[in-house]
Short mmCIF file of C-alpha atoms in Angstrom, two decimals:
data_model
loop_
_atom_site.label_atom_id
_atom_site.label_comp_id
_atom_site.label_asym_id
_atom_site.label_seq_id
_atom_site.Cartn_x
_atom_site.Cartn_y
_atom_site.Cartn_z
CA MET A 1 -8.90 -23.06 14.40
CA HIS A 2 -11.23 -20.17 15.23
CA ILE A 3 -12.82 -18.65 12.13
CA ILE A 4 -14.92 -15.48 12.33
CA HIS A 5 -17.63 -15.30 9.68
CA VAL A 6 -18.62 -11.72 8.71
CA PRO A 7 -21.82 -11.28 6.65
CA PRO A 8 -22.98 -7.93 5.27
CA ALA A 9 -24.04 -5.24 7.73
CA PRO A 10 -27.51 -3.69 7.45
CA VAL A 11 -27.90 -1.03 4.79
CA ALA A 12 -27.50 2.44 6.30
CA GLU A 13 -30.78 4.23 7.04
CA THR A 14 -29.55 7.29 5.14
CA ALA A 15 -28.97 5.32 1.93
CA THR A 16 -31.24 4.36 -0.94
CA GLU A 17 -30.29 0.91 -2.24
CA PHE A 18 -30.18 0.13 -5.94
CA ARG A 19 -29.35 -3.03 -7.89
CA VAL A 20 -27.15 -2.06 -10.85
CA ARG A 21 -27.23 -4.48 -13.78
CA MET A 22 -23.95 -5.40 -15.46
CA ARG A 23 -23.68 -6.37 -19.13
CA ASP A 24 -23.81 -10.11 -18.28
CA GLY A 25 -26.94 -9.81 -16.15
CA VAL A 26 -25.23 -9.78 -12.73
CA TYR A 27 -26.62 -7.19 -10.30
CA LEU A 28 -24.33 -5.20 -8.00
CA ALA A 29 -25.66 -3.77 -4.73
CA SER A 30 -25.22 0.00 -4.61
CA ASP A 31 -26.16 2.56 -1.95
CA LEU A 32 -26.96 6.14 -2.91
CA TYR A 33 -26.44 9.04 -0.49
CA LEU A 34 -27.89 12.44 -1.41
CA PRO A 35 -27.15 15.95 -0.13
CA GLU A 36 -29.60 17.30 2.40
CA GLY A 37 -32.70 18.54 0.65
CA ALA A 38 -31.91 16.86 -2.68
CA GLY A 39 -34.30 14.36 -4.21
CA LEU A 40 -33.95 11.45 -6.61
CA THR A 41 -34.79 13.72 -9.54
CA ASP A 42 -32.39 16.54 -8.65
CA PRO A 43 -29.23 16.11 -10.79
CA GLY A 44 -25.74 16.77 -9.49
CA ASP A 45 -22.15 15.57 -9.43
CA THR A 46 -21.52 12.02 -8.19
CA ILE A 47 -18.63 10.35 -6.35
CA LEU A 48 -18.44 6.60 -6.94
CA ILE A 49 -16.81 4.24 -4.42
CA ARG A 50 -16.45 0.59 -5.52
CA LEU A 51 -15.09 -1.68 -2.76
CA PRO A 52 -15.02 -5.33 -1.59
CA TYR A 53 -15.14 -4.58 2.17
CA ASP A 54 -18.92 -4.13 2.64
CA LYS A 55 -20.36 -0.76 1.70
CA SER A 56 -22.32 -0.78 4.95
CA GLY A 57 -19.68 -2.25 7.29
CA SER A 58 -17.67 -0.67 10.08
CA TYR A 59 -14.21 -1.45 8.68
CA THR A 60 -14.20 1.26 6.00
CA PHE A 61 -16.95 3.44 7.60
CA ILE A 62 -18.40 4.29 4.18
CA PRO A 63 -21.73 5.55 5.61
CA GLN A 64 -19.82 8.17 7.63
CA ILE A 65 -17.73 9.13 4.59
CA ALA A 66 -20.91 9.30 2.51
CA GLU A 67 -22.41 11.61 5.12
CA TYR A 68 -19.46 14.01 4.83
CA MET A 69 -19.10 14.20 1.03
CA PRO A 70 -22.71 15.35 0.35
CA ARG A 71 -22.05 18.42 2.52
CA ARG A 72 -20.12 19.63 -0.52
CA GLY A 73 -23.13 18.88 -2.74
CA TYR A 74 -22.05 15.50 -4.09
CA ARG A 75 -24.20 12.44 -4.59
CA VAL A 76 -22.29 9.37 -3.35
CA LEU A 77 -22.78 5.88 -4.76
CA ALA A 78 -21.09 3.13 -2.73
CA GLN A 79 -21.05 -0.28 -4.39
CA ASP A 80 -20.09 -3.80 -3.30
CA VAL A 81 -17.94 -5.17 -6.13
CA ARG A 82 -18.98 -8.33 -7.93
CA GLY A 83 -19.30 -11.38 -5.69
CA LYS A 84 -18.92 -9.46 -2.43
CA PHE A 85 -21.46 -9.04 0.37
CA ARG A 86 -24.79 -7.95 -1.18
CA SER A 87 -23.66 -8.11 -4.82
CA GLU A 88 -24.21 -11.08 -7.11
CA GLY A 89 -21.58 -12.96 -9.08
CA GLU A 90 -18.33 -14.76 -8.42
CA ALA A 91 -15.79 -13.38 -5.92
CA LEU A 92 -12.72 -13.15 -8.12
CA LEU A 93 -9.88 -10.74 -7.44
CA PHE A 94 -9.22 -7.85 -9.84
CA VAL A 95 -10.36 -9.14 -13.25
CA ASN A 96 -13.98 -7.91 -13.34
CA GLU A 97 -13.39 -4.37 -12.13
CA GLN A 98 -12.66 -2.79 -15.51
CA ARG A 99 -15.91 -3.73 -17.22
CA ASP A 100 -18.03 -3.52 -14.06
CA GLY A 101 -16.62 -0.04 -13.49
CA TYR A 102 -17.63 1.01 -17.00
CA ASP A 103 -21.14 -0.42 -16.65
CA THR A 104 -21.64 1.30 -13.31
CA LEU A 105 -20.49 4.65 -14.69
CA ASP A 106 -22.84 4.18 -17.63
CA TRP A 107 -25.73 3.46 -15.27
CA ILE A 108 -24.97 6.55 -13.15
CA GLU A 109 -24.85 8.79 -16.23
CA HIS A 110 -28.45 7.90 -17.06
CA GLN A 111 -29.96 8.41 -13.59
CA PRO A 112 -32.22 11.41 -12.92
CA TRP A 113 -30.10 12.40 -9.88
CA SER A 114 -26.91 12.53 -12.02
CA ASN A 115 -25.71 15.38 -14.21
CA GLY A 116 -23.33 13.02 -16.03
CA ARG A 117 -20.18 14.08 -14.17
CA VAL A 118 -18.59 11.39 -11.96
CA ALA A 119 -15.48 11.22 -9.81
CA MET A 120 -14.11 8.21 -7.96
CA TRP A 121 -12.45 7.99 -4.55
CA GLY A 122 -11.02 5.33 -2.26
CA ASP A 123 -8.14 3.44 -0.65
CA SER A 124 -6.38 0.20 -1.49
CA TYR A 125 -8.68 -2.14 -3.44
CA TYR A 126 -11.14 0.72 -3.95
CA GLY A 127 -8.22 2.73 -5.27
CA TYR A 128 -7.50 -0.13 -7.66
CA THR A 129 -11.13 -0.07 -8.91
CA GLN A 130 -10.53 3.54 -9.93
CA TRP A 131 -7.56 2.61 -12.11
CA ALA A 132 -9.66 -0.19 -13.62
CA ALA A 133 -12.42 2.31 -14.44
CA VAL A 134 -9.88 4.65 -16.04
CA ALA A 135 -8.83 1.78 -18.29
CA ALA A 136 -12.47 1.34 -19.35
CA GLN A 137 -12.48 4.93 -20.68
CA HIS A 138 -16.05 5.92 -19.90
CA PRO A 139 -16.50 9.63 -20.74
CA ALA A 140 -18.49 10.32 -17.55
CA LEU A 141 -15.39 9.75 -15.38
CA LYS A 142 -13.90 13.22 -14.87
CA ALA A 143 -11.37 12.70 -12.05
CA ILE A 144 -10.08 10.08 -9.62
CA ALA A 145 -8.41 10.17 -6.19
CA PRO A 146 -6.76 6.78 -5.53
CA ARG A 147 -5.05 6.41 -2.16
CA VAL A 148 -2.47 3.87 -0.91
CA THR A 149 -2.90 1.58 -3.91
CA GLY A 150 -1.34 0.41 -7.17
CA THR A 151 -2.35 -1.07 -10.48
CA MET A 152 -0.59 -4.32 -9.46
CA LEU A 153 -2.05 -4.39 -5.96
CA GLY A 154 -2.06 -7.85 -4.40
CA GLU A 155 -0.32 -9.66 -7.25
CA PRO A 156 1.84 -12.59 -6.11
CA VAL A 157 5.50 -12.37 -7.04
CA HIS A 158 6.10 -13.65 -10.56
CA PRO A 159 8.84 -16.32 -10.39
CA VAL A 160 11.07 -14.72 -13.01
CA GLY A 161 14.32 -12.81 -12.75
CA ALA A 162 17.53 -13.38 -10.84
CA VAL A 163 16.61 -10.68 -8.29
CA ARG A 164 12.95 -10.07 -7.47
CA ASN A 165 10.55 -9.15 -4.70
CA VAL A 166 10.01 -11.09 -1.49
CA GLU A 167 6.52 -12.59 -1.16
CA TRP A 168 4.10 -11.06 1.34
CA ALA A 169 2.20 -13.62 3.39
CA VAL A 170 -0.96 -11.60 2.76
CA SER A 171 -0.71 -12.41 -0.96
CA TYR A 172 -1.99 -15.90 -0.17
CA LEU A 173 -4.09 -15.07 2.89
CA TYR A 174 -6.13 -12.24 1.34
CA PRO A 175 -8.08 -14.51 -1.06
CA LEU A 176 -8.85 -16.76 1.92
CA THR A 177 -10.27 -13.96 4.07
CA TYR A 178 -11.78 -10.96 2.26
CA PHE A 179 -12.06 -12.69 -1.13
CA HIS A 180 -12.92 -16.25 -0.17
CA SER A 181 -16.54 -15.78 -1.25
CA GLN A 182 -19.42 -13.36 -0.81
CA ASP A 183 -18.86 -12.93 2.94
CA ALA A 184 -15.55 -12.46 4.77
CA TYR A 185 -13.79 -15.02 6.97
CA PHE A 186 -11.09 -14.07 9.44
CA TRP A 187 -8.70 -16.49 11.11
CA GLU A 188 -5.14 -16.51 12.39
CA PRO A 189 -2.76 -19.13 10.94
CA ASP A 190 -0.45 -20.88 13.38
CA PRO A 191 3.05 -19.59 12.51
CA ALA A 192 4.63 -22.78 13.87
CA VAL A 193 2.82 -25.05 11.41
CA ARG A 194 4.68 -26.27 8.31
CA PRO A 195 3.85 -26.20 5.55
CA PHE A 196 2.00 -22.89 5.68
CA ALA A 197 -0.29 -24.24 2.96
CA ALA A 198 -1.60 -26.82 5.46
CA GLU A 199 -3.14 -24.06 7.58
CA CYS A 200 -4.90 -22.73 4.50
CA GLU A 201 -6.31 -26.13 3.66
CA LYS A 202 -7.47 -26.53 7.24
CA ALA A 203 -9.35 -23.21 7.03
CA LEU A 204 -10.91 -24.11 3.69
CA ALA A 205 -12.09 -27.43 5.10
CA GLU A 206 -13.65 -25.73 8.11
CA ILE A 207 -15.36 -23.07 5.97
CA GLY A 208 -16.62 -25.85 3.72
CA SER A 209 -15.79 -24.39 0.31
CA ARG A 210 -12.82 -23.38 -1.84
CA SER A 211 -11.62 -19.89 -2.79
CA ILE A 212 -11.27 -19.56 -6.56
CA SER A 213 -8.75 -16.72 -6.17
CA TYR A 214 -6.52 -18.78 -3.85
CA ASP A 215 -6.72 -21.84 -6.11
CA GLN A 216 -5.69 -19.75 -9.10
CA TRP A 217 -2.60 -18.51 -7.27
CA TYR A 218 -1.44 -21.60 -5.38
CA PRO A 219 0.12 -24.07 -5.94
CA SER A 220 0.23 -23.41 -9.71
CA PRO A 221 -0.16 -19.66 -10.24
CA VAL A 222 -2.42 -18.36 -12.97
CA PHE A 223 -1.67 -14.67 -13.49
CA LEU A 224 -4.98 -13.31 -14.71
CA ARG A 225 -5.55 -10.37 -17.04
CA ARG A 226 -6.41 -7.54 -14.70
CA PHE A 227 -7.30 -5.12 -17.48
CA PRO A 228 -8.86 -7.17 -20.30
CA ASP A 229 -9.55 -4.08 -22.43
CA GLY A 230 -6.19 -2.35 -21.97
CA HIS A 231 -3.96 -0.94 -19.24
CA PRO A 232 -5.07 2.33 -17.58
CA PHE A 233 -1.87 4.16 -18.51
CA ASP A 234 -2.58 3.40 -22.16
CA ALA A 235 -6.03 4.97 -21.80
CA ARG A 236 -7.10 8.59 -22.11
CA PRO A 237 -5.56 10.45 -19.13
CA VAL A 238 -7.95 11.38 -16.36
CA PRO A 239 -7.03 14.07 -13.80
CA THR A 240 -5.64 12.10 -10.86
CA LEU A 241 -4.83 13.03 -7.28
CA GLN A 242 -2.72 10.12 -6.06
CA THR A 243 -2.00 9.74 -2.35
CA VAL A 244 1.02 7.72 -1.21
CA GLY A 245 1.63 6.78 2.41
CA LEU A 246 5.22 7.06 3.65
CA TRP A 247 4.59 4.15 6.05
CA ASP A 248 2.22 2.25 3.74
CA ASN A 249 3.42 -1.33 3.22
CA CYS A 250 1.92 -1.13 -0.30
CA ALA A 251 3.77 2.10 -1.17
CA PRO A 252 6.23 0.35 -3.55
CA LEU A 253 3.26 -0.37 -5.82
CA SER A 254 2.27 3.30 -5.76
CA TRP A 255 5.79 4.50 -6.57
CA ALA A 256 6.06 2.01 -9.44
CA ASP A 257 2.90 3.51 -10.95
CA ILE A 258 4.18 7.04 -10.41
CA ALA A 259 7.40 6.24 -12.29
CA GLU A 260 5.34 4.87 -15.18
CA ILE A 261 3.06 7.91 -15.18
CA GLU A 262 5.95 10.38 -15.14
CA ALA A 263 7.39 8.69 -18.22
CA ARG A 264 4.19 9.48 -20.16
CA PRO A 265 3.85 13.25 -20.80
CA ALA A 266 0.06 13.31 -21.20
CA TRP A 267 -0.45 11.38 -17.98
CA ALA A 268 2.20 13.38 -16.11
CA HIS A 269 0.38 16.59 -17.05
CA ASN A 270 -2.82 15.28 -15.44
CA HIS A 271 -1.17 13.72 -12.39
CA PHE A 272 -1.03 15.33 -8.95
CA LEU A 273 0.77 13.74 -6.01
CA ARG A 274 0.11 13.81 -2.26
CA ILE A 275 2.71 12.21 0.01
CA GLU A 276 1.29 11.72 3.49
CA ALA A 277 2.86 10.49 6.72
CA ILE A 278 0.35 7.62 6.95
CA ASP A 279 0.25 3.85 6.86
CA HIS A 280 -2.15 1.74 4.78
CA GLU A 281 -5.00 2.07 7.28
CA GLY A 282 -4.67 5.85 7.47
CA PHE A 283 -2.97 6.23 10.84
CA PHE A 284 -0.68 9.29 10.89
CA PHE A 285 2.90 9.37 12.12
CA ASP A 286 2.05 12.08 14.66
CA ASP A 287 -1.33 10.71 15.79
CA PRO A 288 -1.75 10.99 19.56
CA GLU A 289 -2.13 7.73 21.45
CA PRO A 290 -5.95 7.98 21.99
CA VAL A 291 -6.70 7.84 18.24
CA ARG A 292 -4.47 4.84 17.51
CA VAL A 293 -7.27 2.32 17.91
CA GLU A 294 -8.46 -0.44 15.60
CA GLU A 295 -12.16 0.46 15.87
CA PRO A 296 -12.38 4.27 16.11
CA SER A 297 -15.24 5.93 17.91
CA ALA A 298 -17.63 8.33 16.17
CA GLU A 299 -15.69 11.21 17.72
CA ILE A 300 -12.35 9.93 16.37
CA LEU A 301 -13.86 9.35 12.93
CA ALA A 302 -15.23 12.87 12.87
CA GLY A 303 -11.70 14.13 13.41
CA ARG A 304 -10.06 11.84 10.85
CA ILE A 305 -12.49 12.15 7.95
CA PRO A 306 -11.77 15.79 6.97
CA ALA A 307 -8.02 15.14 6.66
CA MET A 308 -8.80 12.06 4.58
CA LEU A 309 -11.37 13.64 2.26
CA ASP A 310 -10.81 17.39 1.96
CA PRO A 311 -7.81 17.22 -0.44
CA SER A 312 -9.81 15.01 -2.81
CA LEU A 313 -12.93 17.16 -2.57
CA ASP A 314 -10.87 20.28 -3.30
CA PHE A 315 -9.38 18.46 -6.30
CA PHE A 316 -12.83 17.46 -7.57
CA GLU A 317 -14.02 21.06 -7.18
CA VAL A 318 -11.53 22.02 -9.89
CA PHE A 319 -11.54 18.99 -12.18
CA VAL A 320 -15.17 17.86 -11.90
CA ARG A 321 -16.99 21.15 -11.35
CA GLY A 322 -14.56 23.51 -13.08
CA ASN A 323 -14.42 25.88 -10.13
CA GLY A 324 -10.86 27.17 -10.25
CA ARG A 325 -7.77 26.33 -12.28
CA ALA A 326 -5.44 23.37 -12.36
CA SER A 327 -2.71 25.66 -11.02
CA ASP A 328 -4.75 26.01 -7.81
CA ILE A 329 -3.78 22.42 -6.94
CA PRO A 330 -0.13 21.77 -6.04
CA LYS A 331 1.51 19.31 -8.40
CA VAL A 332 3.20 17.75 -5.35
CA SER A 333 2.41 18.22 -1.69
CA TRP A 334 4.08 16.31 1.11
CA ASP A 335 4.01 15.96 4.87
CA HIS A 336 7.53 16.81 5.95
CA THR A 337 7.52 14.43 8.89
CA GLY A 338 9.03 15.78 12.05
CA THR A 339 8.37 19.43 11.22
CA GLY A 340 4.56 19.62 11.30
CA GLU A 341 4.71 21.19 7.84
CA THR A 342 2.99 20.35 4.57
CA ARG A 343 5.25 21.49 1.74
CA THR A 344 4.62 21.85 -1.99
CA SER A 345 6.69 21.67 -5.16
CA GLN A 346 6.36 21.19 -8.89
CA VAL A 347 8.29 17.91 -8.93
CA TRP A 348 9.32 15.05 -6.67
CA PRO A 349 12.00 14.94 -5.38
CA PRO A 350 11.82 18.72 -4.96
CA VAL A 351 14.34 21.10 -6.45
CA GLY A 352 17.33 21.55 -4.15
CA THR A 353 17.97 17.91 -3.28
CA GLY A 354 21.16 15.93 -3.67
CA VAL A 355 22.30 12.38 -3.02
CA ARG A 356 24.49 11.64 -0.02
CA THR A 357 25.99 8.18 0.46
CA TRP A 358 26.38 6.44 3.80
CA GLU A 359 29.09 3.82 3.50
CA ILE A 360 28.28 1.12 6.03
CA GLY A 361 30.96 -0.46 8.19
CA ASP A 362 34.43 0.61 9.25
CA THR A 363 35.70 1.48 5.79
CA ALA A 364 38.60 3.50 7.18
CA SER A 365 40.18 0.38 8.67
CA SER A 366 38.92 -1.87 5.85
CA PRO A 367 39.66 -0.06 2.58
CA ALA A 368 39.51 -3.38 0.75
CA SER A 369 36.43 -5.56 0.60
CA SER A 370 35.71 -7.69 3.66
CA PRO A 371 32.60 -9.69 4.58
CA ALA A 372 30.09 -9.36 7.38
CA THR A 373 28.24 -12.58 8.15
CA TRP A 374 24.93 -13.58 9.68
CA THR A 375 22.65 -16.61 9.83
CA HIS A 376 19.21 -17.22 8.39
CA ASP A 377 17.65 -19.83 10.65
CA PRO A 378 14.07 -20.79 9.66
CA ALA A 379 13.60 -22.16 13.18
CA SER A 380 14.41 -18.76 14.73
CA LEU A 381 13.01 -16.13 12.39
CA VAL A 382 13.50 -12.39 12.83
CA PRO A 383 10.12 -11.13 14.06
CA SER A 384 8.06 -8.53 12.26
CA SER A 385 7.79 -5.39 14.35
CA VAL A 386 3.97 -5.29 14.32
CA ASP A 387 1.24 -7.92 14.05
CA ASN A 388 -0.64 -5.96 11.38
CA ALA A 389 1.69 -4.45 8.78
CA PHE A 390 -1.18 -2.45 7.28
CA ALA A 391 -1.62 -0.53 10.55
CA TYR A 392 2.05 -0.01 11.36
CA LEU A 393 1.57 3.47 12.80
CA MET A 394 -1.23 2.32 15.08
CA VAL A 395 1.56 0.70 17.10
CA HIS A 396 4.49 2.86 15.96
CA PRO A 397 6.91 0.43 17.57
CA ASP A 398 10.38 0.91 18.94
CA GLU A 399 12.43 -1.36 16.66
CA ALA A 400 15.61 -1.27 18.74
CA PRO A 401 14.76 -4.71 20.24
CA VAL A 402 14.66 -6.24 16.75
CA GLY A 403 18.36 -5.46 16.46
CA GLU A 404 19.02 -7.67 19.49
CA HIS A 405 17.99 -10.78 17.55
CA GLY A 406 21.05 -12.90 16.84
CA ASP A 407 20.36 -12.99 13.09
CA VAL A 408 20.28 -9.20 12.60
CA LEU A 409 23.30 -7.09 11.68
CA VAL A 410 23.27 -3.55 13.09
CA TRP A 411 25.25 -0.42 12.17
CA ASP A 412 24.89 3.12 13.53
CA GLY A 413 25.73 6.39 11.87
CA LYS A 414 27.08 9.38 13.71
CA VAL A 415 24.90 11.64 15.84
CA VAL A 416 23.91 14.71 13.80
CA GLU A 417 24.67 18.09 15.30
CA SER A 418 21.93 19.91 13.39
CA PRO A 419 18.69 18.83 11.66
CA VAL A 420 18.93 16.98 8.35
CA ASP A 421 15.98 16.99 5.93
CA PHE A 422 15.44 13.99 3.66
CA ALA A 423 13.15 14.35 0.64
CA GLY A 424 13.24 11.62 -1.99
CA PRO A 425 14.29 8.05 -2.66
CA VAL A 426 16.54 5.87 -0.51
CA THR A 427 18.49 3.01 -2.11
CA ALA A 428 20.82 0.42 -0.61
CA HIS A 429 23.59 -1.18 -2.69
CA ALA A 430 25.19 -4.44 -1.63
CA VAL A 431 27.04 -7.54 -2.71
CA ILE A 432 25.55 -10.53 -0.90
CA GLY A 433 25.97 -14.29 -0.85
CA SER A 434 24.79 -17.46 0.88
CA ASP A 435 25.77 -21.09 1.31
CA GLY A 436 22.12 -21.90 0.59
CA PRO A 437 20.52 -22.12 -2.86
CA CYS A 438 18.79 -18.70 -2.60
CA MET A 439 18.40 -15.88 -0.09
CA ASP A 440 16.27 -12.96 1.06
CA PHE A 441 17.93 -9.67 1.97
CA PHE A 442 16.06 -7.21 4.22
CA VAL A 443 17.30 -3.68 4.94
CA ARG A 444 15.68 -1.36 7.49
CA LEU A 445 16.61 2.29 8.08
CA LEU A 446 15.87 3.67 11.55
CA ASP A 447 15.92 7.03 13.32
CA VAL A 448 17.54 6.56 16.74
CA ALA A 449 16.65 9.15 19.38
CA PRO A 450 18.95 10.15 22.26
CA ASP A 451 16.96 7.86 24.59
CA GLY A 452 17.72 4.85 22.34
CA THR A 453 14.27 4.55 20.79
CA ALA A 454 14.59 3.46 17.16
CA LEU A 455 11.76 4.28 14.74
CA ARG A 456 11.72 2.78 11.26
CA ILE A 457 11.66 5.40 8.53
CA ALA A 458 12.44 3.33 5.39
CA ARG A 459 12.81 -0.28 4.36
CA GLY A 460 13.19 -2.63 1.42
CA GLN A 461 13.93 -6.24 0.58
CA VAL A 462 14.88 -8.43 -2.37
CA HIS A 463 14.97 -12.14 -3.13
CA VAL A 464 18.02 -13.56 -4.91
CA ALA A 465 16.85 -16.64 -6.80
CA ASP A 466 20.26 -18.31 -7.23
CA THR A 467 23.20 -17.86 -4.88
CA THR A 468 25.09 -20.93 -6.15
CA VAL A 469 26.72 -18.72 -8.78
CA GLY A 470 28.57 -16.77 -6.07
CA PRO A 471 28.07 -13.28 -4.60
CA VAL A 472 25.34 -11.21 -6.26
CA GLU A 473 25.25 -7.43 -6.58
CA VAL A 474 21.85 -5.98 -5.66
CA SER A 475 20.19 -2.59 -5.34
CA VAL A 476 17.37 -2.43 -2.80
CA ASP A 477 14.66 0.21 -3.09
CA LEU A 478 13.97 1.39 0.48
CA GLY A 479 11.15 3.69 -0.59
CA GLN A 480 10.93 7.45 -0.22
CA LEU A 481 11.54 9.81 2.68
CA ALA A 482 10.01 13.16 3.57
CA TYR A 483 11.56 13.36 6.99
CA ARG A 484 13.61 15.49 9.37
CA LEU A 485 16.36 13.80 11.35
CA HIS A 486 16.60 16.02 14.41
CA GLU A 487 19.66 17.28 16.21
CA GLY A 488 21.05 14.64 18.55
CA HIS A 489 19.58 11.75 16.53
CA LYS A 490 21.38 9.24 14.33
CA LEU A 491 20.62 6.74 11.61
CA ARG A 492 20.74 2.99 12.15
CA VAL A 493 20.50 0.15 9.65
CA HIS A 494 19.28 -3.39 10.29
CA VAL A 495 20.14 -6.24 7.90
CA SER A 496 18.50 -9.66 8.10
CA SER A 497 17.09 -12.50 5.97
CA SER A 498 13.58 -12.76 7.41
CA ASP A 499 10.71 -10.59 8.62
CA PHE A 500 8.07 -12.98 9.88
CA PRO A 501 5.10 -13.25 9.65
CA GLU A 502 4.76 -10.26 7.33
CA PHE A 503 6.88 -11.95 4.65
CA VAL A 504 6.95 -15.64 3.75
CA PRO A 505 10.30 -16.96 5.07
CA LEU A 506 12.61 -19.13 3.02
CA PRO A 507 13.01 -22.71 4.33
CA GLY A 508 16.73 -22.69 3.46
CA THR A 509 16.38 -25.66 1.12
CA GLY A 510 15.34 -23.94 -2.09
CA GLU A 511 11.82 -25.40 -1.94
CA ASP A 512 8.64 -23.39 -2.42
CA PRO A 513 8.41 -21.56 0.93
CA TRP A 514 4.60 -21.80 1.20
CA GLY A 515 4.64 -25.57 0.81
CA ALA A 516 8.01 -26.49 2.38
CA VAL A 517 8.28 -28.76 5.42
CA GLU A 518 12.03 -29.28 5.79
CA MET A 519 14.09 -26.37 7.13
CA ARG A 520 17.82 -25.69 6.98
CA ALA A 521 19.92 -22.82 8.33
CA ASN A 522 21.90 -20.76 5.80
CA HIS A 523 24.94 -18.58 6.39
CA GLN A 524 24.89 -15.24 4.60
CA THR A 525 27.61 -12.75 3.66
CA LEU A 526 27.64 -9.03 2.94
CA VAL A 527 30.64 -7.19 1.49
CA LEU A 528 31.90 -4.18 3.46
CA GLY A 529 34.45 -1.65 2.26
CA GLY A 530 36.08 -1.28 -1.12
CA THR A 531 34.34 -0.14 -4.26
CA ARG A 532 31.47 -2.61 -3.86
CA GLY A 533 30.91 -2.25 -0.13
CA PHE A 534 27.48 -1.94 1.48
CA ARG A 535 26.18 1.62 1.18
CA ILE A 536 22.95 3.58 1.26
CA ASP A 537 22.14 6.54 -1.00
CA LEU A 538 19.93 9.14 0.71
CA THR A 539 18.21 12.08 -0.97
CA VAL A 540 18.81 15.21 1.10
CA LEU A 541 17.45 18.74 0.85
CA GLU A 542 20.54 20.87 0.41
CA SER A 543 18.88 24.27 0.69
CA THR A 544 20.66 24.97 4.00
CA GLU A 545 24.23 24.57 5.14
CA GLU A 546 23.09 22.17 7.84
CA ASN A 547 21.66 19.75 5.30
CA LYS A 548 25.07 19.32 3.68
CA GLU A 549 26.46 17.64 6.78
CA ILE A 550 24.95 14.18 6.24
CA ASN A 551 28.09 12.05 5.99
CA ALA A 552 27.10 9.43 8.55
#
């Protein structure tokens, strides 16, 4: 096993390093970046970035971000969270961020270079640290801009409920890589090894120490209190610009938070939504090939950073500095993929949408219910379409070959004669069964071009915990679309019971999939036709006559 050990990078020459003391005496390493010409006694507005990925490292290019933000007059404080890289303390996922966020905000408020007004910005885990700081309710925090994140980011699936989520493999691998200890360790598990837990133990033995976060989640999960002083949505609302990626594998967590926020009037009033055609790593749907690289050059970064930061900086201009009105910021803005347009509305889905249902299968010849069947074979798993699900759009793969796998069911809709605009949620409804004790059900929605290329535009999956009771009715959230299906294109749906290695595959025996050794093939069924037949509800903009012709 080849393990890459990544220690902290050198502190950027443009930064002034501080050690910020937490209430329990732990010191967190923090780098301050000032606007050109500003000194350590010149007060101004501050943007705080709290992350576990090395504030000086190349992965998140924080020094380059912290060079751009001060051009708008902001001080930027980038901080390694507790236990990571140059910061002291124990590397423990999620649970220290609320109080450490409060203590850091309190420290900033009392610095001579601070005027007491602070905003927070960042992606993924450093979007999560913003929600944790909101929960802490420090008065200095005036606005946040979390991107591609969620309050339940990274949480393993709780083993409750008849129908629940399918477990990501990264849920167990993340605490063994980025959150093993102070430094990071990267290694590739052998997908052929069973049990999967054996590969983890092998890596821990080679590193020479345990990961407290992994040991708290496997094999006996301890679900820790993320917000020991209260949930962020129960706290005083803070103006929030939330960015969701249409191809972000973590987007379901973002949409779950949005639904909770919209149910709370005070929070909804302070919530602004950006829906971007990006994946988790910030690659855009329409990026040209030269910029789809894992380690971008300085030239590529210079082109990407404004699109990443300007919406947040414009938001902070209003809600931190008071320059302008809340009405200057769209309540909802979205990349309407395939048109090159960014559209705005007061609500999501926008006014003028309606639900159109695609009934899957030959329902005309099968008006009564009839089953489609496929096999889940743990020895021949349906492959994930990319190696790194977080950077899906870096590859932007043609998924037509996935449909050629023997354990994938495929259906095509009709070719559309004029463009169709989708804007809103997509939901699949199905009645499914298995001769095994439990089953996973994956649904992928694709846009098929005239040349046969099939691009994934939506997906979802559920785990049915008990199939011994007979067929189970499920609804599968496939996410949200802001997408134009062009003339001459058609929809396609893939159905399967695995997506490996992105998701932990079931062994077919009912055992814990992470620790199982024995494997057994299961035979699955899906009802077609009749009142409970497989169907997909699509949200369509009906503002034109063309958009009413969606019946696939």
